[in-house]
PDB file of C-alpha atoms in Angstrom:
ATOM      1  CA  UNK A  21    -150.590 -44.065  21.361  1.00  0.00           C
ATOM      2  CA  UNK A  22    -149.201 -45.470  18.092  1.00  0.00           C
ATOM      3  CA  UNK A  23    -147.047 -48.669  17.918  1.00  0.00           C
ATOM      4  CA  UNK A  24    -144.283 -47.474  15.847  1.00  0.00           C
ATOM      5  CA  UNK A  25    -143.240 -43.704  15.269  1.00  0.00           C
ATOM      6  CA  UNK A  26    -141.263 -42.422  12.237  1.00  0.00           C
ATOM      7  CA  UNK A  27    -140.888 -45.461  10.548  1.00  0.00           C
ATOM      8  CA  UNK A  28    -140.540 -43.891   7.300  1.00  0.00           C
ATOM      9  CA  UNK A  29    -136.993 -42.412   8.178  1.00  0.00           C
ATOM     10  CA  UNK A  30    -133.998 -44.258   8.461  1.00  0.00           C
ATOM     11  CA  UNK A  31    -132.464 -45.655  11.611  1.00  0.00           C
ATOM     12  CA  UNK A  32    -129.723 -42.552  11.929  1.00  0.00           C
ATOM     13  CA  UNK A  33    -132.854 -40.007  11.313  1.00  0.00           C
ATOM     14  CA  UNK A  34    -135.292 -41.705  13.079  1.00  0.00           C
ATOM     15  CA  UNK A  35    -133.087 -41.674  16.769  1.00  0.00           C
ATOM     16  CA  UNK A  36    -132.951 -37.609  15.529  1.00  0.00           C
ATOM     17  CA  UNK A  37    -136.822 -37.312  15.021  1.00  0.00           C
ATOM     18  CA  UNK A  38    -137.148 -39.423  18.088  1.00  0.00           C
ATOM     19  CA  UNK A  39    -134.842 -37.163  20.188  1.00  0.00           C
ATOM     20  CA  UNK A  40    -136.614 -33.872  19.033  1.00  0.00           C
ATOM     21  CA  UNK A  41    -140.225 -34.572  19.537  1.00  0.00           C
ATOM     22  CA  UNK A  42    -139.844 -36.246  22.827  1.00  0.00           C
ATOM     23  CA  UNK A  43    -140.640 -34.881  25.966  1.00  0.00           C
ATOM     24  CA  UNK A  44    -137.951 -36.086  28.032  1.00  0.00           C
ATOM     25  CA  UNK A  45    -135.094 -38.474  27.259  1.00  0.00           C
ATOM     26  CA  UNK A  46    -134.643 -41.304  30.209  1.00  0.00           C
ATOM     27  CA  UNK A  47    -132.987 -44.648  30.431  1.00  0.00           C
ATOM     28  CA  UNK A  48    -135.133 -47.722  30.797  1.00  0.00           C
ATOM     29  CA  UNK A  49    -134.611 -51.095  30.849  1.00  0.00           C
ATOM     30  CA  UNK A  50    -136.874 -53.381  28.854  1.00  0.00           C
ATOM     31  CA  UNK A  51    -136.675 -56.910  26.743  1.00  0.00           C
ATOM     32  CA  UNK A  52    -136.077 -55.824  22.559  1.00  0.00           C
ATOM     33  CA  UNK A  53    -137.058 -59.073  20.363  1.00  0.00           C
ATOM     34  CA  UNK A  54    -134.594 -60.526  17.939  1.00  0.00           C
ATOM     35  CA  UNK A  55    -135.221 -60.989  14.676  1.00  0.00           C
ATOM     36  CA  UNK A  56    -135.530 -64.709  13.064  1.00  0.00           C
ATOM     37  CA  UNK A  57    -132.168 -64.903  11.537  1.00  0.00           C
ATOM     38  CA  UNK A  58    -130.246 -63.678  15.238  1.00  0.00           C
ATOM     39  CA  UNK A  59    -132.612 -66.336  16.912  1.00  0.00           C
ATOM     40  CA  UNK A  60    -131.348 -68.777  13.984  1.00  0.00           C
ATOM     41  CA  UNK A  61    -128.073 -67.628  15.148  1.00  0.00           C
ATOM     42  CA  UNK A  62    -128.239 -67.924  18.930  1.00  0.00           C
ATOM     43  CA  UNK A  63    -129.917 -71.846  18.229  1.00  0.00           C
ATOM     44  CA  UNK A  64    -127.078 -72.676  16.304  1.00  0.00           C
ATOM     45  CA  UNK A  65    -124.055 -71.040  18.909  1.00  0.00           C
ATOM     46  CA  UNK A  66    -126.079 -72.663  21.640  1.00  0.00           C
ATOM     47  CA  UNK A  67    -125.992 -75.967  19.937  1.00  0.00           C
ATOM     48  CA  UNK A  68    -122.246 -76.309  19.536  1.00  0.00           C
ATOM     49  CA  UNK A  69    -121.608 -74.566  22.893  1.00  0.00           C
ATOM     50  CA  UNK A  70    -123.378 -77.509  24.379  1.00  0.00           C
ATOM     51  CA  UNK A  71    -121.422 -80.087  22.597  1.00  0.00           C
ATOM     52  CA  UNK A  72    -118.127 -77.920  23.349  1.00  0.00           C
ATOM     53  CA  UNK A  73    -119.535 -78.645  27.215  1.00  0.00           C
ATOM     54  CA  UNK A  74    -120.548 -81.961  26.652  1.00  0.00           C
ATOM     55  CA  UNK A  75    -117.043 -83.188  25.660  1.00  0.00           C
ATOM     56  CA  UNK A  76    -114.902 -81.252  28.316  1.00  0.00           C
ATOM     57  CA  UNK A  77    -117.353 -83.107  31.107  1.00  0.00           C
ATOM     58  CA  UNK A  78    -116.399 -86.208  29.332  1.00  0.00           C
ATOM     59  CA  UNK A  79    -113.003 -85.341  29.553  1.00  0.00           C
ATOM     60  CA  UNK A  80    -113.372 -84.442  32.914  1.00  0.00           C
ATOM     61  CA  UNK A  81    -114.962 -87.716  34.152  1.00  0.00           C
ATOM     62  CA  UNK A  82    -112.449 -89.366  32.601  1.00  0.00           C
ATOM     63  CA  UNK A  83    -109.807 -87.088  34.174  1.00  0.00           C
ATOM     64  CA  UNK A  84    -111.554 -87.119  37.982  1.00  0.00           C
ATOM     65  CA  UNK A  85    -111.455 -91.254  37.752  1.00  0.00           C
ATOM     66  CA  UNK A  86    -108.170 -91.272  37.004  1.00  0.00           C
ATOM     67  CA  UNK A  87    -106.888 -88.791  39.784  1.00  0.00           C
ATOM     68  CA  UNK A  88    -109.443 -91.012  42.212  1.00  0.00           C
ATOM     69  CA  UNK A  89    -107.361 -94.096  41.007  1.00  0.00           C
ATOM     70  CA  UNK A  90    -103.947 -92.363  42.124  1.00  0.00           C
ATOM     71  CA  UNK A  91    -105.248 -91.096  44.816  1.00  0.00           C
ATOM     72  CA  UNK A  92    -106.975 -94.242  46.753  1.00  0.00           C
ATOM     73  CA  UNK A  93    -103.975 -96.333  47.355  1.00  0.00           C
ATOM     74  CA  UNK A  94    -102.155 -93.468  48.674  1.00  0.00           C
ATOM     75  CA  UNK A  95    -105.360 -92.635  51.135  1.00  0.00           C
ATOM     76  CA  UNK A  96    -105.197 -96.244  52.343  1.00  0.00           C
ATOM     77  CA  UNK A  97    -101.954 -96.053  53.099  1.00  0.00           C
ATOM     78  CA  UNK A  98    -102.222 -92.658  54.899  1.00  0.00           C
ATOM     79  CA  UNK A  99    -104.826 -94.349  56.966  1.00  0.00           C
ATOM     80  CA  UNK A 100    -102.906 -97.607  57.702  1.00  0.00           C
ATOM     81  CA  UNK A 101    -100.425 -95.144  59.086  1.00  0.00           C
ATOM     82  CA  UNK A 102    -101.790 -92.887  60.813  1.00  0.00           C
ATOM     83  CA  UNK A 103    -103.813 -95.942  62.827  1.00  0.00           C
ATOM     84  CA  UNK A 104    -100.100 -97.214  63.411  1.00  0.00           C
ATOM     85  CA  UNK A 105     -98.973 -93.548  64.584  1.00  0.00           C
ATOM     86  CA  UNK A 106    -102.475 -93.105  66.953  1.00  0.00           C
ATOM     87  CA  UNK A 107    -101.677 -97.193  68.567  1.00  0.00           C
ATOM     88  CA  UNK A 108     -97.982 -96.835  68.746  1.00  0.00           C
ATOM     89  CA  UNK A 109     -98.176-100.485  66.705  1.00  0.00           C
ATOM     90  CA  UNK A 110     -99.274-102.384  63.929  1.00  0.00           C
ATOM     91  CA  UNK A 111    -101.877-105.052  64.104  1.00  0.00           C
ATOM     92  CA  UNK A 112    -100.661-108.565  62.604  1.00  0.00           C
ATOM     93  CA  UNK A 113    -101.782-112.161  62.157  1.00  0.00           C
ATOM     94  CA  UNK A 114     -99.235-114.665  62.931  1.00  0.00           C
ATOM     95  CA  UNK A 115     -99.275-118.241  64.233  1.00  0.00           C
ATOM     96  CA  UNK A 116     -98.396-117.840  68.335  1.00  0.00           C
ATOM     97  CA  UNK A 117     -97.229-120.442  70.736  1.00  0.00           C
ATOM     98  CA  UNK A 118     -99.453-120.928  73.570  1.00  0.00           C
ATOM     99  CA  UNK A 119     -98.258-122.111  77.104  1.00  0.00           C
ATOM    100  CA  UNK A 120    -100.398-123.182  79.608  1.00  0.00           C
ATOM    101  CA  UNK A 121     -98.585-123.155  83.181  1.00  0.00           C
ATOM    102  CA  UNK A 122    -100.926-125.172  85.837  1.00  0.00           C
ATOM    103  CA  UNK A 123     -99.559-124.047  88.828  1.00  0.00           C
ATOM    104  CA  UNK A 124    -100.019-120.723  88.336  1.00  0.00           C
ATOM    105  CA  UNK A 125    -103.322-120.951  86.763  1.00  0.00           C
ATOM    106  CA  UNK A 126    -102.286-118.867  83.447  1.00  0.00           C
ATOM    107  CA  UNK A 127    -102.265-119.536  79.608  1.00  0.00           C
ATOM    108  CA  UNK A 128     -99.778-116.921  77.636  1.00  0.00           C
ATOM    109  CA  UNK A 129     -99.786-116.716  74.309  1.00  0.00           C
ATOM    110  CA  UNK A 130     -96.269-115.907  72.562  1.00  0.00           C
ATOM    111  CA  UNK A 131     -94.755-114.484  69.440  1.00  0.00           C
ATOM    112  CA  UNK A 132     -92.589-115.839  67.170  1.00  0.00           C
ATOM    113  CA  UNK A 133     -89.954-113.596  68.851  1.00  0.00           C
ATOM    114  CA  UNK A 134     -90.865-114.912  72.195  1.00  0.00           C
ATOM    115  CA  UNK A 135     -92.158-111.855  73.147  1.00  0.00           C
ATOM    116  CA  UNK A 136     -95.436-112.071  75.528  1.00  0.00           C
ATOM    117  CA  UNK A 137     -98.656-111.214  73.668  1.00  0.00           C
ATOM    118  CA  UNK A 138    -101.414-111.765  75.780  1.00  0.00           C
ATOM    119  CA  UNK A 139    -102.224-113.949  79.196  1.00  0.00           C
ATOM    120  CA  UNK A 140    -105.224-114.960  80.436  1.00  0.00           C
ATOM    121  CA  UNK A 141    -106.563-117.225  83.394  1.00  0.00           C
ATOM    122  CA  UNK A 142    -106.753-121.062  82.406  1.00  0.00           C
ATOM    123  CA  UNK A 143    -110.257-122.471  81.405  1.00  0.00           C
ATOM    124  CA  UNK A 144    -111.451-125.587  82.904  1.00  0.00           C
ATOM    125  CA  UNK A 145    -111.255-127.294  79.697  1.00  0.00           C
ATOM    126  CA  UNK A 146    -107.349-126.420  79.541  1.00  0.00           C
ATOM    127  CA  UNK A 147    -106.580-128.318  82.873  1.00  0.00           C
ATOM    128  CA  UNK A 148    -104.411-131.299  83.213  1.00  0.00           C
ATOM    129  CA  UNK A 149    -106.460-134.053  84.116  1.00  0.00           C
ATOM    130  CA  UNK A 150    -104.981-136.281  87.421  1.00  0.00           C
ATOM    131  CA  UNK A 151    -104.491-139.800  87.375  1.00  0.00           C
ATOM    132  CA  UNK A 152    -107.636-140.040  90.053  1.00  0.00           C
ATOM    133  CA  UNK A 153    -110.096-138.014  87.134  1.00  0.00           C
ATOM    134  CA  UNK A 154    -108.595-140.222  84.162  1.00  0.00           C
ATOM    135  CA  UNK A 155    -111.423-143.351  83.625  1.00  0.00           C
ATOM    136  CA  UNK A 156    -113.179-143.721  87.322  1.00  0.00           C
ATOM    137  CA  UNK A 157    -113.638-147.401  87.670  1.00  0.00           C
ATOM    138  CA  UNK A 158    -116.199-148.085  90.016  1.00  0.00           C
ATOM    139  CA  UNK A 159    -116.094-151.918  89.316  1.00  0.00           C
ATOM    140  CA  UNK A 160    -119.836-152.586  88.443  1.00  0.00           C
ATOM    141  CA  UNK A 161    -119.342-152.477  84.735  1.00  0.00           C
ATOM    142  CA  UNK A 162    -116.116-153.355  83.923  1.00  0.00           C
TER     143      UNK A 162
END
């Protein structure tokens, strides 16, 4: 078969000669080749649509770190209170008082609202010492 057909017509004429001699008309699907100057063309659309691209991402990057900024203090805060919603309380760091009651054997720790904090049993270390433990003579070295 021959490369080209009716070449020697023009376009409008040539679809006509085309249509006539052929056996059967059908719709394919196949890749047509550009010419140099609509290659040219596409090179030169693709070349500012990717600088058209490259600046909105710019402008986006820009645009997500500034959202990210507004939105992190507002996150922190969400999560400071819903921890104070889940614990019914806040934690805090403030000097206590700390009483140590012998008899009973306890040490409570208070706030500065004299509100009970926490209680625990007294170490050994945390005992008052009794006249008998304070400095045992036994008279050899003194």
């Amino acid at each position: 078969m021959d490369k080209v057909l009716f070449q020697e017509y023009p376009d409008g004429q040539r679809r006509q000669m085309l249509e006539d001699n052929c056996d059967k008309v059908e719709e394919l699907g196949y890749m047509k080749p550009f010419s140099s100057d609509q290659l040219l063309a596409m090179k030169d659309r693709l070349s500012e649509v990717s600088i058209t691209i490259n600046d909105i991402e710019v402008e986006k990057k820009a645009q997500v770190a500034l959202y990210k900024a507004q939105i992190k203090p507002l996150s922190e805060e969400r999560r400071t209170l819903l921890d104070n919603i889940r614990n019914r309380a806040e934690h805090v760091k403030e000097n206590c008082f700390k009483f140590v009651d012998q008899e009973a054997g306890e040490v409570g720790y208070y706030s500065a609202d004299g509100i009970l904090i926490e209680s625990r049993p007294i170490r050994q270390d945390e005992r008052q010492k009794t006249i008998m433990s304070l400095g045992r003579k036994t008279g050899t070295d003194n």
